[in-house]
XYZ file of C-alpha atoms in Angstrom:
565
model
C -18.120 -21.909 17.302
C -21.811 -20.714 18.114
C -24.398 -19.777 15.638
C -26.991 -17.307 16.560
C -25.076 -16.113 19.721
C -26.657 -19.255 21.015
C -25.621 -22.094 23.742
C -27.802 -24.562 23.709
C -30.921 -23.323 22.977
C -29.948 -20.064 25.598
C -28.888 -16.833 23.897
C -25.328 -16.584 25.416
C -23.724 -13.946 28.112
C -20.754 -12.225 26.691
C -17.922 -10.379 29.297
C -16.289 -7.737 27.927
C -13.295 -6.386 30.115
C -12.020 -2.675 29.200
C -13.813 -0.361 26.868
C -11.957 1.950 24.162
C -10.995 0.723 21.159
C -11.010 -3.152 21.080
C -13.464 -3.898 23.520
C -16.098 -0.734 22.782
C -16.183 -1.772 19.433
C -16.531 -5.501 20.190
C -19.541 -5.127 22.456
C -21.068 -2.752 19.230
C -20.526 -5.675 17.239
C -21.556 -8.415 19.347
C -24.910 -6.378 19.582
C -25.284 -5.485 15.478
C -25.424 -9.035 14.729
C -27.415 -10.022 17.745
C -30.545 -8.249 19.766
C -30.606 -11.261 22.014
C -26.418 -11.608 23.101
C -26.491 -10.186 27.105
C -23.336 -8.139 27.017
C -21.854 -6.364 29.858
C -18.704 -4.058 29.622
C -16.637 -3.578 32.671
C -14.578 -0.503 32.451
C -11.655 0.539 35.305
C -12.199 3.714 34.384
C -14.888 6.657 34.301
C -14.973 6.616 30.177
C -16.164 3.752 28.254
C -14.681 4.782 25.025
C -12.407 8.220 24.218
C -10.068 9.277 21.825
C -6.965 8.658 23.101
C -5.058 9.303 20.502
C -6.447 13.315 20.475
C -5.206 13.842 23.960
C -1.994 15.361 23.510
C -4.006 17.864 20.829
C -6.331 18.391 23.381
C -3.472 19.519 26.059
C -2.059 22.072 23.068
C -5.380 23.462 22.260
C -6.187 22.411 19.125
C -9.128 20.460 20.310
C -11.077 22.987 22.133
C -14.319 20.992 23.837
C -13.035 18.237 25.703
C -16.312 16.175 25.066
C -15.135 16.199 21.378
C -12.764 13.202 22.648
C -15.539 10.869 24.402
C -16.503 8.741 20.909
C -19.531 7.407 23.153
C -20.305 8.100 26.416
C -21.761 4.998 28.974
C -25.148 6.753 28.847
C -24.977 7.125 25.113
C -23.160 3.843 24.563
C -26.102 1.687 27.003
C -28.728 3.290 25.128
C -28.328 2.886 21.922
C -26.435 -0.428 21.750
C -28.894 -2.603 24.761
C -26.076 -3.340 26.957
C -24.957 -3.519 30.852
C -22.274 -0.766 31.035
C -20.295 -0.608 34.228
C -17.685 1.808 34.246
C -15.382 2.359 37.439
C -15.394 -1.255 37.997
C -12.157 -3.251 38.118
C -12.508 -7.066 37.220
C -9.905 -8.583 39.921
C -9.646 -12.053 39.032
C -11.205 -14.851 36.690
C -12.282 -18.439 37.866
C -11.852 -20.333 34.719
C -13.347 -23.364 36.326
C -16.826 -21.408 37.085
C -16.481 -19.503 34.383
C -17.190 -16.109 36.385
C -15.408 -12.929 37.168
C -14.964 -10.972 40.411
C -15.051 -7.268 40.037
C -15.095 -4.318 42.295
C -17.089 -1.084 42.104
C -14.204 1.100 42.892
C -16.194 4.060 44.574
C -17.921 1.900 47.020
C -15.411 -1.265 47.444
C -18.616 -3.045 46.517
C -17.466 -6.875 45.667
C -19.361 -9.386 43.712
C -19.028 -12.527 41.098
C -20.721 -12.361 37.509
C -20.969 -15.477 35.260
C -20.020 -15.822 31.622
C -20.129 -17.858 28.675
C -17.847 -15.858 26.812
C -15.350 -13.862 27.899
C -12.854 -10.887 26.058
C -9.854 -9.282 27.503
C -9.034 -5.708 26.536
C -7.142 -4.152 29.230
C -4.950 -2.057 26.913
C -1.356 -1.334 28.021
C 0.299 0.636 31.056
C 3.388 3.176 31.009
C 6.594 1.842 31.628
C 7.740 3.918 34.738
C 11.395 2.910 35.419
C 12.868 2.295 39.064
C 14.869 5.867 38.625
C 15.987 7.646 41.937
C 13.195 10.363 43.176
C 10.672 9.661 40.548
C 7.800 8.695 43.033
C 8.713 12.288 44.844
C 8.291 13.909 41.695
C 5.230 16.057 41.619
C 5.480 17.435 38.237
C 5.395 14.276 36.416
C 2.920 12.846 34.561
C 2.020 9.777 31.904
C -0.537 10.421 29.315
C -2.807 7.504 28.493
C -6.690 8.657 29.524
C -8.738 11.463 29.897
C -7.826 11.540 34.022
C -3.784 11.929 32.677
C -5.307 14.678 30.523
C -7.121 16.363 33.022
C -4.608 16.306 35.475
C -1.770 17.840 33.332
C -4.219 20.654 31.830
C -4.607 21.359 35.606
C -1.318 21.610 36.422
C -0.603 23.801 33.351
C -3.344 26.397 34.414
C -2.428 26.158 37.758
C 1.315 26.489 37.907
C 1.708 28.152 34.187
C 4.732 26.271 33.557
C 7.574 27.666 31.463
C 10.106 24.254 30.839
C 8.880 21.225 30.124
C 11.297 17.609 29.466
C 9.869 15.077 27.702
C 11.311 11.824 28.703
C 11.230 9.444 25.514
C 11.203 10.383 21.883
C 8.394 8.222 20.654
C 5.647 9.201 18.622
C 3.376 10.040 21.768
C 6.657 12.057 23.427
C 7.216 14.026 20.487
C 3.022 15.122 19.863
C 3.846 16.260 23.458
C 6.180 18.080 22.922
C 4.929 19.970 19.716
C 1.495 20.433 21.545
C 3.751 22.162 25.200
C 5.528 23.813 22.856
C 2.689 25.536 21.614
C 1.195 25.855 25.261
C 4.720 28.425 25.591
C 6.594 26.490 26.987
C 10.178 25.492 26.043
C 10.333 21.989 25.345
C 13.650 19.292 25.941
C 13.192 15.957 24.807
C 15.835 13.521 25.907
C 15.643 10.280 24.366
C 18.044 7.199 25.492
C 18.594 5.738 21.734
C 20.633 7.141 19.582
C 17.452 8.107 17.208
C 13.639 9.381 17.844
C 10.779 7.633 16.182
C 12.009 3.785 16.526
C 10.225 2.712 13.355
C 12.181 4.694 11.212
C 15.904 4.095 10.241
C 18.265 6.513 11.473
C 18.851 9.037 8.102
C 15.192 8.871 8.265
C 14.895 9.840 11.616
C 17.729 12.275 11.615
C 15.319 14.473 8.824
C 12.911 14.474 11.788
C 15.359 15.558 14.865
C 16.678 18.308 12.405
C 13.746 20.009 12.632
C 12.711 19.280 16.178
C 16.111 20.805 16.967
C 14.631 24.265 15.288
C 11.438 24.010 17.971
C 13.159 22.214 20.944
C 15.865 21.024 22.478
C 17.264 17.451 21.882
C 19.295 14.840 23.614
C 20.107 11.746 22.332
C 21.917 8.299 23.824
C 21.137 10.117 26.948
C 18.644 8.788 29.324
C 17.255 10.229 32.966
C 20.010 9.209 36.227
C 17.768 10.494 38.715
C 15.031 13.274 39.635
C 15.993 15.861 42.251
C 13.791 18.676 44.374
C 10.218 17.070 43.578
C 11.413 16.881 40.013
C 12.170 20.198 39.470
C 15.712 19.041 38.614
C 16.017 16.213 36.212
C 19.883 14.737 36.169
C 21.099 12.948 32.988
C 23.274 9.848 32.550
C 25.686 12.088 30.920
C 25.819 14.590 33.761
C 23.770 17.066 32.119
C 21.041 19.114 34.537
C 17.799 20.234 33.594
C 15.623 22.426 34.429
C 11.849 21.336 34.489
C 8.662 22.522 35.442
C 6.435 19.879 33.509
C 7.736 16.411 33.088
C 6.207 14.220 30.973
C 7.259 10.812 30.635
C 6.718 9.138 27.597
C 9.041 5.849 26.899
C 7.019 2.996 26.232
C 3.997 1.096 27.426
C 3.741 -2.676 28.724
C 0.439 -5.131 27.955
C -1.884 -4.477 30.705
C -1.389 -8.812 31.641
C -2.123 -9.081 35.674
C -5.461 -10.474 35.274
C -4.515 -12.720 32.282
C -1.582 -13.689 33.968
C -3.349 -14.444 37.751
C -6.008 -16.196 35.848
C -3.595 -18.756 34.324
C -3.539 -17.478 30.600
C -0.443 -18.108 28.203
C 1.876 -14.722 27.810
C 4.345 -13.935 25.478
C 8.146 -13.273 26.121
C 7.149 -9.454 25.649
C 4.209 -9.953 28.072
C 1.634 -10.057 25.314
C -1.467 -12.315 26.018
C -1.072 -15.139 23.286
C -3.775 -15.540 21.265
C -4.659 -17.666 17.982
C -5.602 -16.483 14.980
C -8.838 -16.194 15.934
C -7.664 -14.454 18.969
C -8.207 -16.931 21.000
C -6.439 -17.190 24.191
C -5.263 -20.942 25.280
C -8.753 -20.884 27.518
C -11.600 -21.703 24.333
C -13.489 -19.656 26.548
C -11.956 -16.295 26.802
C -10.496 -13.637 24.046
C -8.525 -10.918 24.131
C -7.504 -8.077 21.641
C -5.638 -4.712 21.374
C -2.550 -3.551 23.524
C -2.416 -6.221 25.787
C -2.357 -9.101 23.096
C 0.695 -10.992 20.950
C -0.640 -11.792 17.752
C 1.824 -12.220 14.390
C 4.210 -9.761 12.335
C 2.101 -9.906 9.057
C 6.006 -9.670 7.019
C 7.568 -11.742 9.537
C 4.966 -14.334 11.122
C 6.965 -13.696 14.013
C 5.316 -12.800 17.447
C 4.864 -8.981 17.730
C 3.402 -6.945 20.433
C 1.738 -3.667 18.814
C 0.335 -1.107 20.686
C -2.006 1.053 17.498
C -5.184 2.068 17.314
C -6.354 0.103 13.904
C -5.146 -3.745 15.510
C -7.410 -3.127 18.353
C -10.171 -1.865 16.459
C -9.911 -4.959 13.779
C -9.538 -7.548 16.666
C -12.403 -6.192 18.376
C -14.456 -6.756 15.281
C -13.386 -9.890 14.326
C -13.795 -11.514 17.780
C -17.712 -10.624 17.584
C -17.853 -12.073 14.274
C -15.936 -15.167 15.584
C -17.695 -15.241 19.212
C -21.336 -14.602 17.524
C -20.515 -17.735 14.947
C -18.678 -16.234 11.678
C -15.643 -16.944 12.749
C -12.929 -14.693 10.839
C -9.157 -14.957 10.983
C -6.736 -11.594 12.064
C -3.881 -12.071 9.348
C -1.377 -10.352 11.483
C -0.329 -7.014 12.255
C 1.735 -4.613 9.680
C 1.871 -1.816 12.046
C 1.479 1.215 9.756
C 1.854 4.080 11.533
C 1.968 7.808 11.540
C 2.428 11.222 13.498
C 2.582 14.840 13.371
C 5.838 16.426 14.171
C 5.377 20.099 14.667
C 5.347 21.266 10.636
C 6.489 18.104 9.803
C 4.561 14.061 9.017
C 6.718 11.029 9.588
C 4.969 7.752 8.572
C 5.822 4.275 8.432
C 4.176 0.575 7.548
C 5.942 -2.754 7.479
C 9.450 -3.768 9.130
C 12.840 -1.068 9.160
C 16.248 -2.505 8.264
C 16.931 -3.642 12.226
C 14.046 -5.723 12.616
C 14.873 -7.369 8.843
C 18.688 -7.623 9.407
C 17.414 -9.073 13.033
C 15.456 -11.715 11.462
C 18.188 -12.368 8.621
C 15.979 -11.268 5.848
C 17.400 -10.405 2.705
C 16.729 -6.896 1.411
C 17.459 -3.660 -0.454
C 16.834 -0.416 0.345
C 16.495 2.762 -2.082
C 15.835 6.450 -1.231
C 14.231 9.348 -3.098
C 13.166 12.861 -2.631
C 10.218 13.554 -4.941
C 7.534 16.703 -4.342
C 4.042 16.308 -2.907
C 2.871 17.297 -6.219
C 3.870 19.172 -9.471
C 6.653 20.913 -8.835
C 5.238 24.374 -10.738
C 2.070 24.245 -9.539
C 2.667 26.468 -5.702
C 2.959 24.737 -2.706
C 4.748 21.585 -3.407
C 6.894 20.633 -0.917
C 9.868 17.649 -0.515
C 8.731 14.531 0.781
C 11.755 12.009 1.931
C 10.987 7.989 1.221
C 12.461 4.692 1.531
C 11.546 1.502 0.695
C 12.651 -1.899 1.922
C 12.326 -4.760 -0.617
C 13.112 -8.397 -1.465
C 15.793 -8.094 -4.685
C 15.073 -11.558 -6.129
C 11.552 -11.327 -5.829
C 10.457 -7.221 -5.736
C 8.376 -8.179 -2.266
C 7.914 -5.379 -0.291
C 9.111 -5.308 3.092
C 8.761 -1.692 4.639
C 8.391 2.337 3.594
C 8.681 5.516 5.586
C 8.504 8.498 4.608
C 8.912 12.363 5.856
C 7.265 15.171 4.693
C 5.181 18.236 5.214
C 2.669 17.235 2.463
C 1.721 13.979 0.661
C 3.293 11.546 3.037
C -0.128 10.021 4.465
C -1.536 9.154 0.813
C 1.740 7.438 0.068
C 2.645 5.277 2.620
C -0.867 4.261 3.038
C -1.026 3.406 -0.584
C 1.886 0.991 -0.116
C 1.006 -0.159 2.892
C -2.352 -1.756 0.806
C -0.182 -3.028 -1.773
C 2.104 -4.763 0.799
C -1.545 -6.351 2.208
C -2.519 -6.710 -1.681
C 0.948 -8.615 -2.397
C 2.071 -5.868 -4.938
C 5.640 -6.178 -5.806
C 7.903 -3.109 -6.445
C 7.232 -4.221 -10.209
C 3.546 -3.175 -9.692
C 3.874 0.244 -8.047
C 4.958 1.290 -11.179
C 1.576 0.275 -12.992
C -0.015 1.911 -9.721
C -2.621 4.311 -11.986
C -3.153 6.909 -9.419
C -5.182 10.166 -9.327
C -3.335 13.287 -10.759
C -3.713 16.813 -11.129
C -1.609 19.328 -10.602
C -2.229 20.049 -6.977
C -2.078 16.869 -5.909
C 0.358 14.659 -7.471
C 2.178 14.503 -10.480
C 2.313 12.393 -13.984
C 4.919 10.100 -12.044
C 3.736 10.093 -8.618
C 6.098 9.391 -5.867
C 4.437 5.805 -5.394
C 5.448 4.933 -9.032
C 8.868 6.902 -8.134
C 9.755 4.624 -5.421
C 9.014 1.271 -7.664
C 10.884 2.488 -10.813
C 13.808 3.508 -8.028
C 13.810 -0.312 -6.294
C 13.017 -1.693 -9.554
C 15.882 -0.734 -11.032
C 18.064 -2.220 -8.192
C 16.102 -5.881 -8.267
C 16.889 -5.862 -12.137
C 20.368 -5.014 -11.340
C 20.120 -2.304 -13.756
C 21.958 -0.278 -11.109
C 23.452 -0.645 -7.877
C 23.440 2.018 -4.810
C 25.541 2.511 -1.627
C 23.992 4.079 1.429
C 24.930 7.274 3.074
C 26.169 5.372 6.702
C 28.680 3.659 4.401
C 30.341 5.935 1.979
C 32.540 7.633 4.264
C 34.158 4.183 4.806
C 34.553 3.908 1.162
C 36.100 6.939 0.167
C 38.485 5.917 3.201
C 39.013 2.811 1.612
C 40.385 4.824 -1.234
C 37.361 4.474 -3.770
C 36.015 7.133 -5.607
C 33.665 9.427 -4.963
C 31.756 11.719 -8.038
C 29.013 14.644 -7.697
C 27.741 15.119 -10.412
C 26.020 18.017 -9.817
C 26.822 21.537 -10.754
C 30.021 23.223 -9.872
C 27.752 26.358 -7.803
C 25.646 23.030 -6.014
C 28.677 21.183 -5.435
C 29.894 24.384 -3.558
C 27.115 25.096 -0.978
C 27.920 21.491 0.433
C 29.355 17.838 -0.381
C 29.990 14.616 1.218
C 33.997 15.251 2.207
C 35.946 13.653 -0.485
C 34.399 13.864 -3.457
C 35.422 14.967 -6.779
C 33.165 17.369 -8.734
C 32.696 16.477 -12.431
C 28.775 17.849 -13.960
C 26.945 15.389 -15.279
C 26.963 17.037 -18.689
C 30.170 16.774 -18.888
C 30.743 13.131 -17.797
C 31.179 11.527 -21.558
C 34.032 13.659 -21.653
C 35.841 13.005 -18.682
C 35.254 9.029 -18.717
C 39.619 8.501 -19.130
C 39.557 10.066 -15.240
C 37.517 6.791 -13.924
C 39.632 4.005 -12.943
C 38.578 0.851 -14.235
C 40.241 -1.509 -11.027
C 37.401 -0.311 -8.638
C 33.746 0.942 -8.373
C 33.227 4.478 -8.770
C 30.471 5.957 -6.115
C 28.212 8.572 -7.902
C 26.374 11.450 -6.134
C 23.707 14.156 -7.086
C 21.739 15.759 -4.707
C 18.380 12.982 -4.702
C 19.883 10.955 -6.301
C 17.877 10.980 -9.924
C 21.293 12.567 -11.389
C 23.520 9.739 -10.102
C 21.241 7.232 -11.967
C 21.479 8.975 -15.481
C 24.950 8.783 -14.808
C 25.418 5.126 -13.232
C 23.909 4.344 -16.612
C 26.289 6.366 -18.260
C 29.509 4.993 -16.705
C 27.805 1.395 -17.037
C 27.332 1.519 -20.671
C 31.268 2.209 -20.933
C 32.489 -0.472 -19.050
C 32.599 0.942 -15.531
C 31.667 -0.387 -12.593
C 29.715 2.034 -10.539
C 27.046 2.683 -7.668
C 24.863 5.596 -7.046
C 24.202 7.051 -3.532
C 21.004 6.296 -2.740
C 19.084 9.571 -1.966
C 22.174 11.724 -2.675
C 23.489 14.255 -0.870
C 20.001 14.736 1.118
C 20.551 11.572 2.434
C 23.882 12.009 3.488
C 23.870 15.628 5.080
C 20.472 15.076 7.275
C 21.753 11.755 8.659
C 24.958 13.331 9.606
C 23.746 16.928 10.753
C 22.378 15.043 13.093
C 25.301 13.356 14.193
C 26.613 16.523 14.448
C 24.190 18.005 16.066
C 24.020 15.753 18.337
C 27.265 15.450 19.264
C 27.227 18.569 20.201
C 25.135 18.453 23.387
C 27.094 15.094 24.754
């Protein structure tokens, strides 16, 4: 490590390759704790530093100036912060042994070598764009990732006024795109190749999400794209299915920008992530990297994790001008919280989903509620969906998501700080938390969720899962609503017996006492009360966890689904 940005007795030179998030705010950094550091940025591309994350709102109109997405501009950026900006300059290759660069001034071809002491990577990521038939002929298809993407599909829309647009890939940025075209005019298909949008979520959380995509677009899942016919006008599905487009965009993934790293000699990961140490570090002492293009570690799993957000970059990029300038700081991994607007809807997410923990042979539980955004008589409050994903020996938490018009944001990022603070699902229930009427209520759905998983970990109760009951009732155990007999009507999970929870004490001679009774409400607060009930008089029974909302969103879906195959 250096102290004063010093080698030596020589203030040191400090490369910093790609701008944006992790290496703009690096090169801020390196120059807030030092006036005598040389930096120079190279950039590929015209913009130093932008907002990517605002493009697809910029494409729907609800950012109106595009210079509200340029966070600094080169001019801006040089000026203020002392340092050698050169944008529209590719670095092509590192010599590790002279510890220089060679780098290309893209308008004039313009080749030449500059030295370093230090160097950081921050390429970022590129699309994946798959080897599918007639894709390269396809002239309506674009990739958002920079302003240029932007520019050229706001062109295309003013120029050709298109009516149909397919969005290839249901991932967070495929699914801003397609709220923001759909609000361009356009009709909007989304055709996703899992059987589920949103891969963070679990599927009955996702399936909340496609049901009301399916009310704004079109939606086809397990379905992928065969081939691209007549310049892309005509997009041909595995299935057999043909659309119609007039706008493609395609949306399924990005890959660590890794040619340099990899040319130069530098250790990748089996995802293609640069490997770094916790001091991002790359296996050269002399060279960094951070953001999209790095592997660091799975804060829950201290597994290697490739994560392509916003905040990671941002963090590295600060902590490698701490650690470069002498005050050398340690990245504790990435959690990966996460969130995005889904037309009227917010899906968010922080920690790991059941695949990734039944992947690394974790043990867990899982519980499900339905509470309101705030108090439920004060106007406006609306249902907000939530899981959480727990240790049930110790209460650790492992995961939340949650869906919602209102209130999901505050949540999950309010969990996602206890799962960095160590909280247990014991503590979100002494979680003292702001409340008034229009925000929250006495109980707010923080403290909801730990009383729920709380419960579980004590083995006060246990809960089934809506993907499993149907197999249970099949395997001839019963199934009770206990809601009332006019609820029970407008819809129930097939099979099961009505009997009001008021009138349970009554009817306890009609539970058999060889096998677990499955209880249902519709949120699943009723089936506790009566779980409790039917526990307290010797019978064994487990509650459906998130009731019948649980169960009929997950399998409208299906259903839904199903019916476009």
């Amino acid at each position: 490590m250096f102290n004063n940005s010093q080698i030596g007795g020589v203030f040191m030179k400090v490369i910093v390759v790609g701008g944006v998030a992790g290496g703009a705010t690096a090169a801020a950094r390196l120059r807030r704790i030092s006036e005598k550091t040389e930096i120079v940025v190279f950039e590929r591309g015209k913009y130093v530093s932008f907002a990517n994350c605002g493009l697809p709102y910029y494409i729907g109109g609800e950012i109106k100036e595009r210079e509200k997405l340029l966070v600094q501009t080169v001019e801006g950026m040089s000026k203020r912060f002392a340092m050698d900006i050169r944008n529209e300059t590719e670095v092509t290759s590192i010599n590790r042994n002279t510890k220089t660069v060679t780098a290309v001034h893209l308008p004039t071809g313009k080749e030449y070598t500059e030295s370093y002491d230090k160097l950081l990577l921050s390429p970022g990521a590129r699309p994946v764009i798959p080897p599918i038939p007639g894709l390269k002929e396809s002239e309506n298809l674009f990739t958002l990732r920079n302003i240029p993407d932007t520019d050229q599909i706001n062109g295309w829309i003013e120029e050709r006024k298109p009516a149909q647009a397919v969005i290839v890939g249901g991932g967070f940025i495929g699914l801003e795109m397609a709220e923001n075209l759909y609000a361009c005019g356009m009709d909007v298909t989304i055709v996703e190749m899992a059987d589920q949008i949103m891969a963070p979520l679990d599927k009955e959380m996702a399936s909340i999400v496609e049901n009301r995509v399916r009310d704004f677009a079109e939606l086809y899942l397990n379905d992928g794209v065969k081939e691209f016919r007549q310049k892309g006008n005509k997009i041909i599905l595995s299935s057999g299915k043909e659309l119609s487009s007039d706008l493609t965009i395609l949306s399924i993934g990005v890959t660590p920008e890794n040619k340099l790293a990899e040319q130069a000699g530098l250790a990748l990961g089996e995802r293609g992530g640069i490997i770094v140490d916790e001091y991002l570090q790359t296996d050269d002492p002399y060279i960094y990297a951070v953001g999209d293009a790095v592997e660091t570690i799975d804060y829950i799993l201290q597994k290697p994790v490739v994560v392509p957000l916003a905040w990671p970059a941002n963090r590295q990029g600060r902590i490698v001008a701490d650690t470069i300038s002498g005050k050398p700081a340690a990245y504790p991994g990435t959690l990966g919280t996460a969130i995005a607007k889904v037309f009227d809807l917010t899906a968010a997410s922080a920690g790991k989903n059941e695949k990734q923990l039944r992947e690394a042979g974790i043990n867990y539980k899982a519980v499900h509620i339905h509470p309101l955004s705030h108090a439920g008589y004060y106007p406006g409050a609306e249902q907000i969906s939530m899981k959480l994903l727990f240790d049930p020996g110790q209460g650790t938490i492992l995961g939340v998501q949650a869906v919602g018009k209102e209130g999901v944001d505050k949540r999950v990022d309010v969990i996602s700080t206890a799962i960095r603070g160590n909280l247990t699902v014991f503590d979100l229930q002494e979680i003292e938390l702001s409340y008034a009427p229009p925000y929250s209520s006495a109980k707010d759905p923080v403290n909801m969720l730990g009383y729920a998983a709380s419960h579980v970990a004590e083995e006060e109760i246990d809960v089934v899962h809506a993907w499993e009951i149907n197999k249970r009732i099949e395997a001839g155990e019963m199934l009770v609503d206990v809601r009332t007999p006019e609820e029970f009507k407008k819809g129930s999970v097939p099979g099961a017996v009505n009997i009001d929870l008021d009138s349970l004490r009554e009817r306890l001679a009609d539970f058999p006492k060889d096998k677990p009774v499955n209880i249902t409400c519709q949120v699943g607060l009723r089936g506790y009360i009566a779980v409790r009930i039917l526990k307290e008089n010797g019978i064994e029974a487990r509650n459906l966890s998130g009731g019948y909302k649980t169960y009929s969103e997950l399998f409208r879906s299906q259903e839904m689904n199903a019916l476009f195959i």
